[in-house]
PDB file of C-alpha atoms in Angstrom:
ATOM      1  CA  MET A   1       1.194   9.493 -12.219  1.00  0.00           C
ATOM      2  CA  GLU A   2      -0.587  10.866  -9.343  1.00  0.00           C
ATOM      3  CA  SER A   3      -0.253   8.321  -6.571  1.00  0.00           C
ATOM      4  CA  ARG A   4      -3.631   6.865  -5.550  1.00  0.00           C
ATOM      5  CA  VAL A   5      -4.263   5.818  -2.018  1.00  0.00           C
ATOM      6  CA  LEU A   6      -7.432   4.211  -0.020  1.00  0.00           C
ATOM      7  CA  CYS A   7      -7.851   3.877   3.410  1.00  0.00           C
ATOM      8  CA  GLU A   8     -10.322   2.775   5.660  1.00  0.00           C
ATOM      9  CA  LEU A   9     -11.137   3.733   8.336  1.00  0.00           C
ATOM     10  CA  GLU A  10     -13.511   1.728  11.556  1.00  0.00           C
ATOM     11  CA  ILE A  11     -14.752   2.624  15.651  1.00  0.00           C
ATOM     12  CA  ASP A  12     -14.970  -0.474  17.113  1.00  0.00           C
ATOM     13  CA  GLU A  13     -16.456  -0.604  20.448  1.00  0.00           C
ATOM     14  CA  SER A  14     -13.191   0.445  22.296  1.00  0.00           C
ATOM     15  CA  GLU A  15     -14.271   3.718  20.208  1.00  0.00           C
ATOM     16  CA  GLU A  16     -10.601   3.526  18.683  1.00  0.00           C
ATOM     17  CA  ILE A  17     -10.340   4.737  15.494  1.00  0.00           C
ATOM     18  CA  HIS A  18      -7.836   2.052  13.575  1.00  0.00           C
ATOM     19  CA  VAL A  19      -6.612   3.483  10.090  1.00  0.00           C
ATOM     20  CA  GLU A  20      -4.993   1.161   7.384  1.00  0.00           C
ATOM     21  CA  HIS A  21      -3.192   2.716   4.957  1.00  0.00           C
ATOM     22  CA  GLU A  22      -3.221   0.614   1.708  1.00  0.00           C
ATOM     23  CA  PHE A  23       0.235   0.262   0.012  1.00  0.00           C
ATOM     24  CA  SER A  24       2.682   1.964   2.417  1.00  0.00           C
ATOM     25  CA  HIS A  25       2.193   0.550   6.075  1.00  0.00           C
ATOM     26  CA  ALA A  26      -0.564   0.134   9.058  1.00  0.00           C
ATOM     27  CA  ASP A  27      -1.350   2.781  11.964  1.00  0.00           C
ATOM     28  CA  ARG A  28      -3.504   3.535  14.541  1.00  0.00           C
ATOM     29  CA  VAL A  29      -5.108   6.700  15.927  1.00  0.00           C
ATOM     30  CA  THR A  30      -6.788   6.554  19.537  1.00  0.00           C
ATOM     31  CA  VAL A  31      -9.133   9.434  20.268  1.00  0.00           C
ATOM     32  CA  GLY A  32     -11.008   7.729  22.628  1.00  0.00           C
ATOM     33  CA  HIS A  33     -14.602   9.423  23.417  1.00  0.00           C
ATOM     34  CA  LYS A  34     -13.869  12.413  21.934  1.00  0.00           C
ATOM     35  CA  ALA A  35     -15.159  10.753  18.975  1.00  0.00           C
ATOM     36  CA  ARG A  36     -18.264  10.329  19.970  1.00  0.00           C
ATOM     37  CA  THR A  37     -19.523  14.087  20.296  1.00  0.00           C
ATOM     38  CA  GLU A  38     -17.273  15.520  18.110  1.00  0.00           C
ATOM     39  CA  PRO A  39     -17.469  14.853  14.069  1.00  0.00           C
ATOM     40  CA  LEU A  40     -16.514  11.531  12.860  1.00  0.00           C
ATOM     41  CA  VAL A  41     -15.262  11.955   9.309  1.00  0.00           C
ATOM     42  CA  TRP A  42     -11.685  12.450   9.386  1.00  0.00           C
ATOM     43  CA  LEU A  43     -10.168  12.768   6.136  1.00  0.00           C
ATOM     44  CA  ALA A  44      -6.470  12.338   4.974  1.00  0.00           C
ATOM     45  CA  GLY A  45      -6.201  14.957   2.272  1.00  0.00           C
ATOM     46  CA  ASP A  46      -3.379  14.557   1.472  1.00  0.00           C
ATOM     47  CA  ALA A  47      -0.472  11.709   1.866  1.00  0.00           C
ATOM     48  CA  ASP A  48       0.362  13.026   5.824  1.00  0.00           C
ATOM     49  CA  TRP A  49      -2.683  11.823   7.321  1.00  0.00           C
ATOM     50  CA  GLU A  50      -1.117  11.248  11.108  1.00  0.00           C
ATOM     51  CA  GLU A  51      -2.364  14.835  11.830  1.00  0.00           C
ATOM     52  CA  PRO A  52      -5.870  13.919  10.208  1.00  0.00           C
ATOM     53  CA  HIS A  53      -8.669  16.995  10.317  1.00  0.00           C
ATOM     54  CA  THR A  54     -12.209  17.025  10.887  1.00  0.00           C
ATOM     55  CA  ILE A  55     -14.648  18.254   7.608  1.00  0.00           C
ATOM     56  CA  THR A  56     -17.965  17.336   8.302  1.00  0.00           C
ATOM     57  CA  GLY A  57     -20.167  14.934   9.891  1.00  0.00           C
ATOM     58  CA  ASP A  58     -21.839  14.381  13.125  1.00  0.00           C
ATOM     59  CA  GLU A  59     -22.979  11.558  15.084  1.00  0.00           C
ATOM     60  CA  LYS A  60     -26.549  10.840  13.462  1.00  0.00           C
ATOM     61  CA  ARG A  61     -24.379   9.734  10.627  1.00  0.00           C
ATOM     62  CA  HIS A  62     -21.957   7.637  12.234  1.00  0.00           C
ATOM     63  CA  PRO A  63     -21.278   5.029   9.824  1.00  0.00           C
ATOM     64  CA  LEU A  64     -18.989   2.848  11.309  1.00  0.00           C
ATOM     65  CA  MET A  65     -16.655   2.429   8.450  1.00  0.00           C
ATOM     66  CA  PHE A  66     -15.201   4.959   6.465  1.00  0.00           C
ATOM     67  CA  ALA A  67     -12.832   5.548   3.149  1.00  0.00           C
ATOM     68  CA  TRP A  68     -11.160   7.810   1.472  1.00  0.00           C
ATOM     69  CA  GLU A  69      -9.080   8.164  -1.367  1.00  0.00           C
ATOM     70  CA  SER A  70      -5.940  10.483  -0.844  1.00  0.00           C
ATOM     71  CA  THR A  71      -4.527  11.723  -3.729  1.00  0.00           C
ATOM     72  CA  PRO A  72      -1.759  15.098  -4.052  1.00  0.00           C
ATOM     73  CA  ARG A  73      -4.736  17.478  -4.589  1.00  0.00           C
ATOM     74  CA  GLY A  74      -7.381  15.495  -1.677  1.00  0.00           C
ATOM     75  CA  ARG A  75     -10.282  13.789  -2.083  1.00  0.00           C
ATOM     76  CA  SER A  76     -11.922  11.545  -4.999  1.00  0.00           C
ATOM     77  CA  HIS A  77     -14.683  12.675  -7.327  1.00  0.00           C
ATOM     78  CA  PHE A  78     -16.282   8.923  -5.923  1.00  0.00           C
ATOM     79  CA  LEU A  79     -15.206   9.322  -2.250  1.00  0.00           C
ATOM     80  CA  ASP A  80     -17.476  13.156  -2.320  1.00  0.00           C
ATOM     81  CA  GLY A  81     -20.168  11.115  -4.173  1.00  0.00           C
ATOM     82  CA  PHE A  82     -20.029   7.683  -2.261  1.00  0.00           C
ATOM     83  CA  LEU A  83     -20.329  10.032   0.684  1.00  0.00           C
ATOM     84  CA  MET A  84     -23.629  11.362  -0.434  1.00  0.00           C
ATOM     85  CA  ALA A  85     -25.040   8.263  -1.663  1.00  0.00           C
ATOM     86  CA  VAL A  86     -24.401   6.511   1.463  1.00  0.00           C
ATOM     87  CA  ASP A  87     -26.019   9.826   3.287  1.00  0.00           C
ATOM     88  CA  GLN A  88     -29.461   9.008   1.180  1.00  0.00           C
ATOM     89  CA  ALA A  89     -29.024   5.781   1.271  1.00  0.00           C
ATOM     90  CA  ARG A  90     -29.415   5.903   4.901  1.00  0.00           C
ATOM     91  CA  GLU A  91     -32.954   7.512   4.879  1.00  0.00           C
ATOM     92  CA  ILE A  92     -34.864   3.870   4.420  1.00  0.00           C
ATOM     93  CA  LEU A  93     -33.578   2.697   7.627  1.00  0.00           C
ATOM     94  CA  SER A  94     -36.095   4.922   9.124  1.00  0.00           C
ATOM     95  CA  TRP A  95     -38.544   3.028   7.196  1.00  0.00           C
ATOM     96  CA  ASP A  96     -40.999   0.655   9.210  1.00  0.00           C
ATOM     97  CA  ASP A  97     -42.577  -2.406   7.461  1.00  0.00           C
ATOM     98  CA  ASP A  98     -45.139  -2.046   5.106  1.00  0.00           C
ATOM     99  CA  TRP A  99     -43.353   1.539   3.905  1.00  0.00           C
ATOM    100  CA  ASP A 100     -45.239   1.301   0.254  1.00  0.00           C
ATOM    101  CA  GLY A 101     -48.753   0.332   1.897  1.00  0.00           C
ATOM    102  CA  GLU A 102     -47.937  -2.913  -0.488  1.00  0.00           C
ATOM    103  CA  GLY A 103     -46.442  -4.798   2.562  1.00  0.00           C
ATOM    104  CA  SER A 104     -42.906  -4.334   1.660  1.00  0.00           C
ATOM    105  CA  PRO A 105     -40.351  -5.225   4.746  1.00  0.00           C
ATOM    106  CA  ARG A 106     -37.697  -2.507   6.337  1.00  0.00           C
ATOM    107  CA  TYR A 107     -34.341  -2.146   5.515  1.00  0.00           C
ATOM    108  CA  GLU A 108     -31.685  -3.511   7.592  1.00  0.00           C
ATOM    109  CA  GLU A 109     -28.476  -1.904   8.261  1.00  0.00           C
ATOM    110  CA  GLU A 110     -26.477  -4.769   7.755  1.00  0.00           C
ATOM    111  CA  THR A 111     -27.620  -4.983   4.330  1.00  0.00           C
ATOM    112  CA  LEU A 112     -26.681  -1.163   3.687  1.00  0.00           C
ATOM    113  CA  GLN A 113     -23.522  -1.802   5.516  1.00  0.00           C
ATOM    114  CA  ARG A 114     -22.774  -4.854   2.736  1.00  0.00           C
ATOM    115  CA  ALA A 115     -23.451  -2.934   0.144  1.00  0.00           C
ATOM    116  CA  THR A 116     -21.369   0.126   1.505  1.00  0.00           C
ATOM    117  CA  HIS A 117     -18.553  -2.803   2.157  1.00  0.00           C
ATOM    118  CA  PHE A 118     -18.868  -4.420  -1.604  1.00  0.00           C
ATOM    119  CA  LEU A 119     -18.519  -0.968  -3.291  1.00  0.00           C
ATOM    120  CA  LEU A 120     -15.643  -0.004  -0.995  1.00  0.00           C
ATOM    121  CA  ASP A 121     -13.417  -2.696  -1.421  1.00  0.00           C
ATOM    122  CA  GLY A 122     -14.180  -3.398  -5.304  1.00  0.00           C
ATOM    123  CA  VAL A 123     -13.379   0.368  -5.923  1.00  0.00           C
ATOM    124  CA  ARG A 124     -10.387   0.000  -3.629  1.00  0.00           C
ATOM    125  CA  GLN A 125      -9.011  -3.097  -5.659  1.00  0.00           C
ATOM    126  CA  LEU A 126      -9.972  -1.549  -8.929  1.00  0.00           C
ATOM    127  CA  THR A 127      -7.632   1.220  -8.015  1.00  0.00           C
ATOM    128  CA  ALA A 128      -5.048  -0.171  -6.593  1.00  0.00           C
ATOM    129  CA  GLU A 129      -4.201  -3.134  -9.413  1.00  0.00           C
ATOM    130  CA  CYS A 130      -5.865  -1.009 -12.583  1.00  0.00           C
ATOM    131  CA  SER A 131      -5.794   2.114 -11.785  1.00  0.00           C
ATOM    132  CA  VAL A 132      -9.036   1.854 -12.460  1.00  0.00           C
ATOM    133  CA  SER A 133     -12.248   4.606 -11.033  1.00  0.00           C
ATOM    134  CA  VAL A 134     -15.628   4.173 -10.935  1.00  0.00           C
ATOM    135  CA  HIS A 135     -19.040   6.477 -11.522  1.00  0.00           C
ATOM    136  CA  VAL A 136     -20.625   6.947  -8.535  1.00  0.00           C
ATOM    137  CA  PRO A 137     -23.789   4.864  -8.365  1.00  0.00           C
ATOM    138  CA  ARG A 138     -27.100   5.411  -6.396  1.00  0.00           C
ATOM    139  CA  ILE A 139     -27.585   3.396  -3.524  1.00  0.00           C
ATOM    140  CA  LEU A 140     -31.152   2.492  -3.265  1.00  0.00           C
ATOM    141  CA  PRO A 141     -34.387   0.426  -1.614  1.00  0.00           C
ATOM    142  CA  GLY A 142     -34.576  -2.874  -3.585  1.00  0.00           C
ATOM    143  CA  PRO A 143     -37.461  -5.590  -3.756  1.00  0.00           C
ATOM    144  CA  ASP A 144     -38.061  -7.469  -0.076  1.00  0.00           C
ATOM    145  CA  GLY A 145     -35.600  -5.766   1.960  1.00  0.00           C
ATOM    146  CA  SER A 146     -32.625  -5.715  -0.724  1.00  0.00           C
ATOM    147  CA  ILE A 147     -30.289  -2.810  -1.686  1.00  0.00           C
ATOM    148  CA  ASP A 148     -30.215  -1.622  -5.243  1.00  0.00           C
ATOM    149  CA  ILE A 149     -26.862  -0.062  -6.616  1.00  0.00           C
ATOM    150  CA  HIS A 150     -27.691   1.569  -9.481  1.00  0.00           C
ATOM    151  CA  TRP A 151     -25.937   3.260 -11.939  1.00  0.00           C
ATOM    152  CA  GLN A 152     -27.760   5.530 -15.206  1.00  0.00           C
ATOM    153  CA  LEU A 153     -25.002   6.611 -17.199  1.00  0.00           C
ATOM    154  CA  HIS A 154     -25.172   8.811 -20.814  1.00  0.00           C
ATOM    155  CA  ASP A 155     -24.942   5.449 -22.861  1.00  0.00           C
ATOM    156  CA  ARG A 156     -25.283   2.594 -20.242  1.00  0.00           C
ATOM    157  CA  GLN A 157     -27.046   1.708 -17.784  1.00  0.00           C
ATOM    158  CA  MET A 158     -25.946  -1.216 -14.557  1.00  0.00           C
ATOM    159  CA  LEU A 159     -28.728  -2.214 -11.389  1.00  0.00           C
ATOM    160  CA  LEU A 160     -27.037  -4.747  -9.351  1.00  0.00           C
ATOM    161  CA  ASN A 161     -29.149  -5.968  -5.728  1.00  0.00           C
ATOM    162  CA  ILE A 162     -27.704  -6.868  -2.481  1.00  0.00           C
ATOM    163  CA  PRO A 163     -29.811  -9.045  -1.186  1.00  0.00           C
ATOM    164  CA  ALA A 164     -31.348  -8.810   2.321  1.00  0.00           C
ATOM    165  CA  SER A 165     -29.857 -12.710   2.971  1.00  0.00           C
ATOM    166  CA  VAL A 166     -26.691 -13.362   2.959  1.00  0.00           C
ATOM    167  CA  ASP A 167     -27.501 -16.617   1.828  1.00  0.00           C
ATOM    168  CA  GLU A 168     -28.562 -15.419  -1.365  1.00  0.00           C
ATOM    169  CA  PRO A 169     -26.440 -14.296  -4.569  1.00  0.00           C
ATOM    170  CA  VAL A 170     -25.989 -10.571  -5.486  1.00  0.00           C
ATOM    171  CA  GLU A 171     -27.629  -9.974  -8.473  1.00  0.00           C
ATOM    172  CA  TYR A 172     -26.711  -7.691 -11.972  1.00  0.00           C
ATOM    173  CA  PHE A 173     -27.280  -6.891 -14.461  1.00  0.00           C
ATOM    174  CA  GLY A 174     -26.477  -3.970 -17.075  1.00  0.00           C
ATOM    175  CA  GLN A 175     -26.810  -2.595 -20.533  1.00  0.00           C
ATOM    176  CA  LYS A 176     -25.739  -0.253 -23.278  1.00  0.00           C
ATOM    177  CA  GLU A 177     -27.727   2.203 -25.059  1.00  0.00           C
ATOM    178  CA  SER A 178     -26.031   0.548 -28.392  1.00  0.00           C
ATOM    179  CA  GLY A 179     -27.008  -2.839 -27.241  1.00  0.00           C
ATOM    180  CA  GLY A 180     -24.645  -4.424 -25.340  1.00  0.00           C
ATOM    181  CA  SER A 181     -25.032  -6.372 -21.958  1.00  0.00           C
ATOM    182  CA  ILE A 182     -23.883  -8.313 -18.752  1.00  0.00           C
ATOM    183  CA  LYS A 183     -25.658 -10.534 -16.474  1.00  0.00           C
ATOM    184  CA  GLY A 184     -24.636 -12.317 -13.987  1.00  0.00           C
ATOM    185  CA  ASN A 185     -24.496 -13.246 -10.183  1.00  0.00           C
ATOM    186  CA  PHE A 186     -22.142 -14.057  -7.076  1.00  0.00           C
ATOM    187  CA  TYR A 187     -21.746 -14.515  -3.542  1.00  0.00           C
ATOM    188  CA  LEU A 188     -20.152 -11.284  -1.901  1.00  0.00           C
ATOM    189  CA  SER A 189     -17.984 -14.109  -0.162  1.00  0.00           C
ATOM    190  CA  ASP A 190     -16.393 -13.983  -3.320  1.00  0.00           C
ATOM    191  CA  PRO A 191     -16.762 -10.798  -5.235  1.00  0.00           C
ATOM    192  CA  ASP A 192     -16.843 -10.411  -9.217  1.00  0.00           C
ATOM    193  CA  LEU A 193     -15.988  -7.021  -9.877  1.00  0.00           C
ATOM    194  CA  GLU A 194     -17.113  -6.984 -13.594  1.00  0.00           C
ATOM    195  CA  PRO A 195     -20.125  -4.709 -13.270  1.00  0.00           C
ATOM    196  CA  LEU A 196     -17.708  -2.345 -11.511  1.00  0.00           C
ATOM    197  CA  THR A 197     -15.292  -1.989 -14.443  1.00  0.00           C
ATOM    198  CA  TRP A 198     -18.229  -1.905 -16.533  1.00  0.00           C
ATOM    199  CA  VAL A 199     -18.997   1.444 -14.795  1.00  0.00           C
ATOM    200  CA  LYS A 200     -15.245   2.846 -14.643  1.00  0.00           C
ATOM    201  CA  ARG A 201     -14.775   6.470 -15.192  1.00  0.00           C
TER     202      ARG A 201
ATOM    203  CA  MET B   1     -71.064  -7.542  -9.808  1.00  0.00           C
ATOM    204  CA  GLN B   2     -69.030 -10.476 -11.849  1.00  0.00           C
ATOM    205  CA  TRP B   3     -66.742  -9.514 -14.014  1.00  0.00           C
ATOM    206  CA  THR B   4     -65.132 -11.944 -16.769  1.00  0.00           C
ATOM    207  CA  SER B   5     -61.087 -11.762 -17.070  1.00  0.00           C
ATOM    208  CA  GLU B   6     -60.396 -10.470 -20.824  1.00  0.00           C
ATOM    209  CA  ALA B   7     -57.625 -10.352 -23.469  1.00  0.00           C
ATOM    210  CA  ILE B   8     -56.043  -7.101 -23.368  1.00  0.00           C
ATOM    211  CA  PRO B   9     -54.450  -5.954 -26.647  1.00  0.00           C
ATOM    212  CA  ASP B  10     -51.457  -5.051 -26.691  1.00  0.00           C
ATOM    213  CA  GLU B  11     -51.432  -1.907 -27.757  1.00  0.00           C
ATOM    214  CA  HIS B  12     -53.509  -1.048 -24.849  1.00  0.00           C
ATOM    215  CA  HIS B  13     -51.642   0.653 -21.294  1.00  0.00           C
ATOM    216  CA  LEU B  14     -51.308  -0.274 -17.516  1.00  0.00           C
ATOM    217  CA  TYR B  15     -51.989   2.136 -15.228  1.00  0.00           C
ATOM    218  CA  ARG B  16     -49.282   1.639 -12.416  1.00  0.00           C
ATOM    219  CA  ARG B  17     -49.049   3.202  -8.991  1.00  0.00           C
ATOM    220  CA  VAL B  18     -46.161   4.560  -7.937  1.00  0.00           C
ATOM    221  CA  HIS B  19     -45.048   5.716  -4.221  1.00  0.00           C
ATOM    222  CA  ALA B  20     -43.521   8.704  -3.288  1.00  0.00           C
ATOM    223  CA  ASN B  21     -40.199   6.410  -1.549  1.00  0.00           C
ATOM    224  CA  ASP B  22     -40.074   4.819  -4.608  1.00  0.00           C
ATOM    225  CA  PHE B  23     -38.722   7.856  -5.707  1.00  0.00           C
ATOM    226  CA  ARG B  24     -35.343  10.055  -4.981  1.00  0.00           C
ATOM    227  CA  PRO B  25     -35.056  13.392  -3.955  1.00  0.00           C
ATOM    228  CA  SER B  26     -34.010  14.244  -7.310  1.00  0.00           C
ATOM    229  CA  GLY B  27     -37.519  13.412  -7.686  1.00  0.00           C
ATOM    230  CA  GLU B  28     -36.236  10.321 -10.334  1.00  0.00           C
ATOM    231  CA  LEU B  29     -37.809   6.879 -10.153  1.00  0.00           C
ATOM    232  CA  ASN B  30     -36.018   4.146  -8.574  1.00  0.00           C
ATOM    233  CA  PRO B  31     -35.877   0.509 -10.289  1.00  0.00           C
ATOM    234  CA  GLY B  32     -37.367  -1.127  -6.907  1.00  0.00           C
ATOM    235  CA  ALA B  33     -40.422   0.475  -8.234  1.00  0.00           C
ATOM    236  CA  PHE B  34     -41.261  -2.545  -9.846  1.00  0.00           C
ATOM    237  CA  ARG B  35     -41.002  -4.627  -7.363  1.00  0.00           C
ATOM    238  CA  GLU B  36     -44.089  -6.787  -6.759  1.00  0.00           C
ATOM    239  CA  ASP B  37     -44.139 -10.221  -8.438  1.00  0.00           C
ATOM    240  CA  ARG B  38     -47.824  -9.986  -8.836  1.00  0.00           C
ATOM    241  CA  MET B  39     -47.885  -6.490  -9.694  1.00  0.00           C
ATOM    242  CA  SER B  40     -51.410  -5.017  -9.485  1.00  0.00           C
ATOM    243  CA  CYS B  41     -52.143  -2.306 -12.272  1.00  0.00           C
ATOM    244  CA  ASP B  42     -55.587  -0.984 -14.247  1.00  0.00           C
ATOM    245  CA  TRP B  43     -56.089  -1.532 -17.481  1.00  0.00           C
ATOM    246  CA  CYS B  44     -56.822   1.645 -19.503  1.00  0.00           C
ATOM    247  CA  LYS B  45     -59.929   0.645 -20.714  1.00  0.00           C
ATOM    248  CA  TYR B  46     -61.604   0.566 -17.658  1.00  0.00           C
ATOM    249  CA  ARG B  47     -59.884   3.391 -15.321  1.00  0.00           C
ATOM    250  CA  THR B  48     -58.337   6.425 -15.619  1.00  0.00           C
ATOM    251  CA  PRO B  49     -54.664   7.700 -14.346  1.00  0.00           C
ATOM    252  CA  LYS B  50     -56.356   9.723 -11.910  1.00  0.00           C
ATOM    253  CA  GLU B  51     -58.493   6.608 -11.107  1.00  0.00           C
ATOM    254  CA  THR B  52     -55.818   4.862 -10.881  1.00  0.00           C
ATOM    255  CA  GLN B  53     -54.189   7.539  -8.151  1.00  0.00           C
ATOM    256  CA  ARG B  54     -56.917   7.327  -5.816  1.00  0.00           C
ATOM    257  CA  GLY B  55     -56.692   3.826  -5.445  1.00  0.00           C
ATOM    258  CA  GLY B  56     -54.331   3.068  -3.034  1.00  0.00           C
ATOM    259  CA  PRO B  57     -54.335   2.165   0.647  1.00  0.00           C
ATOM    260  CA  GLN B  58     -52.680   5.919   1.247  1.00  0.00           C
ATOM    261  CA  ASP B  59     -53.082   9.355   0.269  1.00  0.00           C
ATOM    262  CA  PRO B  60     -53.457   9.591  -2.954  1.00  0.00           C
ATOM    263  CA  ARG B  61     -50.709  12.277  -2.927  1.00  0.00           C
ATOM    264  CA  LYS B  62     -48.686   9.671  -2.080  1.00  0.00           C
ATOM    265  CA  TYR B  63     -48.503   8.150  -5.239  1.00  0.00           C
ATOM    266  CA  ALA B  64     -47.417   9.374  -8.982  1.00  0.00           C
ATOM    267  CA  VAL B  65     -48.969   7.515 -11.796  1.00  0.00           C
ATOM    268  CA  GLY B  66     -47.596   6.120 -14.854  1.00  0.00           C
ATOM    269  CA  LYS B  67     -48.438   3.870 -17.886  1.00  0.00           C
ATOM    270  CA  LEU B  68     -46.785   0.592 -19.335  1.00  0.00           C
ATOM    271  CA  LYS B  69     -47.963   0.058 -22.844  1.00  0.00           C
ATOM    272  CA  VAL B  70     -49.051  -4.133 -22.763  1.00  0.00           C
ATOM    273  CA  GLY B  71     -46.996  -5.360 -25.573  1.00  0.00           C
ATOM    274  CA  LYS B  72     -43.786  -3.512 -24.045  1.00  0.00           C
ATOM    275  CA  VAL B  73     -44.078  -5.627 -20.871  1.00  0.00           C
ATOM    276  CA  ARG B  74     -44.613  -8.683 -22.706  1.00  0.00           C
ATOM    277  CA  GLU B  75     -41.628  -8.486 -24.407  1.00  0.00           C
ATOM    278  CA  ILE B  76     -39.857  -8.814 -20.736  1.00  0.00           C
ATOM    279  CA  PRO B  77     -39.005 -12.417 -20.254  1.00  0.00           C
ATOM    280  CA  ASN B  78     -41.457 -14.178 -17.857  1.00  0.00           C
ATOM    281  CA  GLN B  79     -43.919 -11.248 -17.525  1.00  0.00           C
ATOM    282  CA  GLN B  80     -47.422 -12.438 -18.228  1.00  0.00           C
ATOM    283  CA  VAL B  81     -50.195  -9.600 -18.144  1.00  0.00           C
ATOM    284  CA  GLN B  82     -53.559 -11.020 -16.582  1.00  0.00           C
ATOM    285  CA  HIS B  83     -56.784  -9.558 -16.360  1.00  0.00           C
ATOM    286  CA  THR B  84     -57.813  -9.923 -12.884  1.00  0.00           C
ATOM    287  CA  PRO B  85     -61.035  -7.563 -12.098  1.00  0.00           C
ATOM    288  CA  ASP B  86     -61.561  -6.744  -8.855  1.00  0.00           C
ATOM    289  CA  ALA B  87     -65.139  -7.102  -7.694  1.00  0.00           C
ATOM    290  CA  SER B  88     -65.032  -6.784  -3.751  1.00  0.00           C
ATOM    291  CA  GLY B  89     -62.562  -3.241  -4.544  1.00  0.00           C
ATOM    292  CA  ASN B  90     -64.949  -2.443  -7.334  1.00  0.00           C
ATOM    293  CA  ASN B  91     -62.039  -2.580  -9.739  1.00  0.00           C
ATOM    294  CA  ARG B  92     -62.848  -3.687 -13.324  1.00  0.00           C
ATOM    295  CA  ALA B  93     -59.557  -2.587 -14.323  1.00  0.00           C
ATOM    296  CA  HIS B  94     -57.791  -4.527 -12.292  1.00  0.00           C
ATOM    297  CA  THR B  95     -54.747  -6.415 -14.114  1.00  0.00           C
ATOM    298  CA  ASP B  96     -51.789  -8.021 -12.476  1.00  0.00           C
ATOM    299  CA  VAL B  97     -48.361  -8.488 -14.073  1.00  0.00           C
ATOM    300  CA  VAL B  98     -47.292 -12.082 -12.899  1.00  0.00           C
ATOM    301  CA  GLY B  99     -43.587 -12.717 -12.502  1.00  0.00           C
ATOM    302  CA  LYS B 100     -40.214 -12.691 -10.542  1.00  0.00           C
ATOM    303  CA  LYS B 101     -39.089  -9.067  -9.932  1.00  0.00           C
ATOM    304  CA  LYS B 102     -36.326  -9.227  -7.830  1.00  0.00           C
ATOM    305  CA  ASP B 103     -33.638 -10.094 -11.387  1.00  0.00           C
ATOM    306  CA  PRO B 104     -32.124  -7.023 -11.907  1.00  0.00           C
ATOM    307  CA  GLU B 105     -32.913  -7.369 -15.360  1.00  0.00           C
ATOM    308  CA  ILE B 106     -36.629  -7.214 -15.430  1.00  0.00           C
ATOM    309  CA  ARG B 107     -36.742  -4.359 -12.908  1.00  0.00           C
ATOM    310  CA  LEU B 108     -34.694  -2.410 -15.340  1.00  0.00           C
ATOM    311  CA  ARG B 109     -36.659  -2.829 -18.493  1.00  0.00           C
ATOM    312  CA  PHE B 110     -39.931  -1.615 -16.383  1.00  0.00           C
ATOM    313  CA  PHE B 111     -37.886   1.118 -15.450  1.00  0.00           C
ATOM    314  CA  LYS B 112     -36.935   1.750 -19.096  1.00  0.00           C
ATOM    315  CA  ILE B 113     -40.716   1.364 -20.335  1.00  0.00           C
ATOM    316  CA  PHE B 114     -42.258   3.404 -17.573  1.00  0.00           C
ATOM    317  CA  CYS B 115     -43.972   6.521 -18.861  1.00  0.00           C
ATOM    318  CA  GLU B 116     -45.322   9.111 -16.027  1.00  0.00           C
ATOM    319  CA  VAL B 117     -48.443  10.634 -16.694  1.00  0.00           C
ATOM    320  CA  ILE B 118     -49.585  12.091 -13.111  1.00  0.00           C
ATOM    321  CA  PRO B 119     -46.580  13.171 -11.001  1.00  0.00           C
ATOM    322  CA  LEU B 120     -45.884  13.018  -7.592  1.00  0.00           C
ATOM    323  CA  SER B 121     -47.637  16.102  -5.684  1.00  0.00           C
ATOM    324  CA  SER B 122     -50.371  16.127  -7.811  1.00  0.00           C
ATOM    325  CA  GLU B 123     -53.543  15.999  -5.972  1.00  0.00           C
ATOM    326  CA  GLY B 124     -55.716  12.508  -6.143  1.00  0.00           C
TER     327      GLY B 124
END
């Protein structure tokens, strides 16, 4: 069986890159200031990630957290699509208040981060525990500064809303063309992965 | 000019302006386009889609227009269709769809019944 490993990468204030390997060990790679001026996306294309190579990205993208799946054959479908979805979603962070002429508020980086963290953590958990992979969603502007995560598949849809306030619950609704549906809510402090299993590949 | 509020038949349509930012780069609509708890629309009895496109606060080229069948809107939970003519805006067609929209089920259901009639980038 093909091994699937999901890793996280964070860049903290000391500008060190921390890499945690989900299954075997934790490690740290220090790159210092070089990481600020050179491409920031690092990929472990195979198990030998102690010598990561630069593949894409620039300082403008500058996400504080990355994740990747490492398989013997390289990156996963999910990560490729996910990075593209996050890139597209980041455009909404440049919108000012009243971006629609109807008084809608701007979008905060923290809200988008909560959305991406939920997705990555959830996919990581499902991959590790159940060998389940998930379709790549679109990450979209929602009401009142919230973020929508939308899966539009050929036989079903799922819409999951990450609120702008951490005090409000995440809400989701999914519907199959054949008629079945799923609906619920949860707080990000105790995430429910049921909506993700509903859109598994 | 004062207009009275009228009952809107189920088989009629409401025209809804949708801002360019509510579309993805691919041209697909976002479910977040249906977000206001008082969602302004125009009743087809008194306005054309073109008039609806020109009735927004921004350049008409920033808006697409779609239609919603009134009977289908009324099937969405906790949504009410209220004809609210706007004398100050000289808009007898003005209609509000009133009800909470944050619930993903509500927005997905609007998303599914929305039918685009003027695509984005059509001159207003």
